GROMACS .gro file of C-alpha atoms in nm:
model
   81
    1UNK     CA    1   0.436  -0.672   0.552
    2UNK     CA    2   0.626  -0.915   0.328
    3UNK     CA    3   0.412  -0.879   0.014
    4UNK     CA    4   0.607  -0.570  -0.086
    5UNK     CA    5   0.930  -0.400   0.005
    6UNK     CA    6   0.988  -0.045   0.118
    7UNK     CA    7   0.648   0.121   0.075
    8UNK     CA    8   0.745   0.420   0.290
    9UNK     CA    9   1.067   0.598   0.378
   10UNK     CA   10   1.195   0.890   0.584
   11UNK     CA   11   1.460   1.124   0.449
   12UNK     CA   12   1.712   1.338   0.638
   13UNK     CA   13   1.519   1.655   0.546
   14UNK     CA   14   1.207   1.534   0.731
   15UNK     CA   15   1.134   1.709   1.059
   16UNK     CA   16   1.166   1.514   1.384
   17UNK     CA   17   0.790   1.543   1.427
   18UNK     CA   18   0.725   1.388   1.087
   19UNK     CA   19   0.983   1.116   1.147
   20UNK     CA   20   0.836   1.013   1.482
   21UNK     CA   21   0.464   1.058   1.415
   22UNK     CA   22   0.421   0.911   1.065
   23UNK     CA   23   0.528   0.604   0.870
   24UNK     CA   24   0.717   0.830   0.631
   25UNK     CA   25   0.661   0.931   0.271
   26UNK     CA   26   0.539   0.699   0.000
   27UNK     CA   27   0.824   0.602  -0.228
   28UNK     CA   28   0.799   0.757  -0.577
   29UNK     CA   29   0.759   0.425  -0.761
   30UNK     CA   30   0.449   0.322  -0.566
   31UNK     CA   31   0.083   0.417  -0.604
   32UNK     CA   32  -0.134   0.431  -0.291
   33UNK     CA   33  -0.502   0.474  -0.230
   34UNK     CA   34  -0.743   0.433   0.061
   35UNK     CA   35  -1.070   0.261  -0.026
   36UNK     CA   36  -1.399   0.161   0.136
   37UNK     CA   37  -1.534  -0.196   0.159
   38UNK     CA   38  -1.646  -0.175  -0.205
   39UNK     CA   39  -1.303  -0.069  -0.332
   40UNK     CA   40  -1.406   0.293  -0.393
   41UNK     CA   41  -1.163   0.570  -0.295
   42UNK     CA   42  -1.256   0.761   0.020
   43UNK     CA   43  -1.199   1.133   0.086
   44UNK     CA   44  -0.865   1.241   0.238
   45UNK     CA   45  -0.860   1.177   0.612
   46UNK     CA   46  -1.140   0.918   0.602
   47UNK     CA   47  -1.087   0.566   0.736
   48UNK     CA   48  -1.049   0.279   0.492
   49UNK     CA   49  -0.815   0.010   0.367
   50UNK     CA   50  -0.478   0.097   0.214
   51UNK     CA   51  -0.416  -0.047  -0.133
   52UNK     CA   52  -0.074  -0.025  -0.298
   53UNK     CA   53   0.047  -0.088  -0.653
   54UNK     CA   54   0.392  -0.078  -0.810
   55UNK     CA   55   0.684  -0.289  -0.928
   56UNK     CA   56   0.793  -0.361  -0.569
   57UNK     CA   57   0.463  -0.535  -0.490
   58UNK     CA   58   0.454  -0.913  -0.527
   59UNK     CA   59   0.281  -1.066  -0.829
   60UNK     CA   60   0.101  -1.330  -0.625
   61UNK     CA   61   0.125  -1.614  -0.375
   62UNK     CA   62   0.333  -1.907  -0.501
   63UNK     CA   63   0.101  -2.197  -0.584
   64UNK     CA   64  -0.210  -2.030  -0.438
   65UNK     CA   65  -0.418  -1.866  -0.711
   66UNK     CA   66  -0.723  -1.834  -0.483
   67UNK     CA   67  -0.529  -1.634  -0.222
   68UNK     CA   68  -0.373  -1.422  -0.497
   69UNK     CA   69  -0.716  -1.333  -0.643
   70UNK     CA   70  -0.841  -1.252  -0.292
   71UNK     CA   71  -0.545  -1.023  -0.215
   72UNK     CA   72  -0.452  -0.861  -0.549
   73UNK     CA   73  -0.703  -0.697  -0.783
   74UNK     CA   74  -0.706  -0.767  -1.158
   75UNK     CA   75  -0.536  -0.431  -1.218
   76UNK     CA   76  -0.257  -0.498  -0.967
   77UNK     CA   77  -0.368  -0.333  -0.641
   78UNK     CA   78  -0.249  -0.518  -0.328
   79UNK     CA   79  -0.508  -0.504  -0.050
   80UNK     CA   80  -0.306  -0.455   0.269
   81UNK     CA   81  -0.589  -0.552   0.500
   0.00000   0.00000   0.00000
């Protein structure tokens, strides 16, 4: 994903199982949530779409306001799809 940089990371203290079976830990300067089709948060472990927000997330698509509005909410959440 090029709309943001470094959403997740592994650290040396992580177990081998965690390193090989997950995408890592969310970085501390990023907010994450999983939402349903209406943008409402779902319970832990439920399927949904990952939304991210933080200073490492792009502000928008250059010269494409329509795509920006489709992809980023008014309060800054990037819909990862």
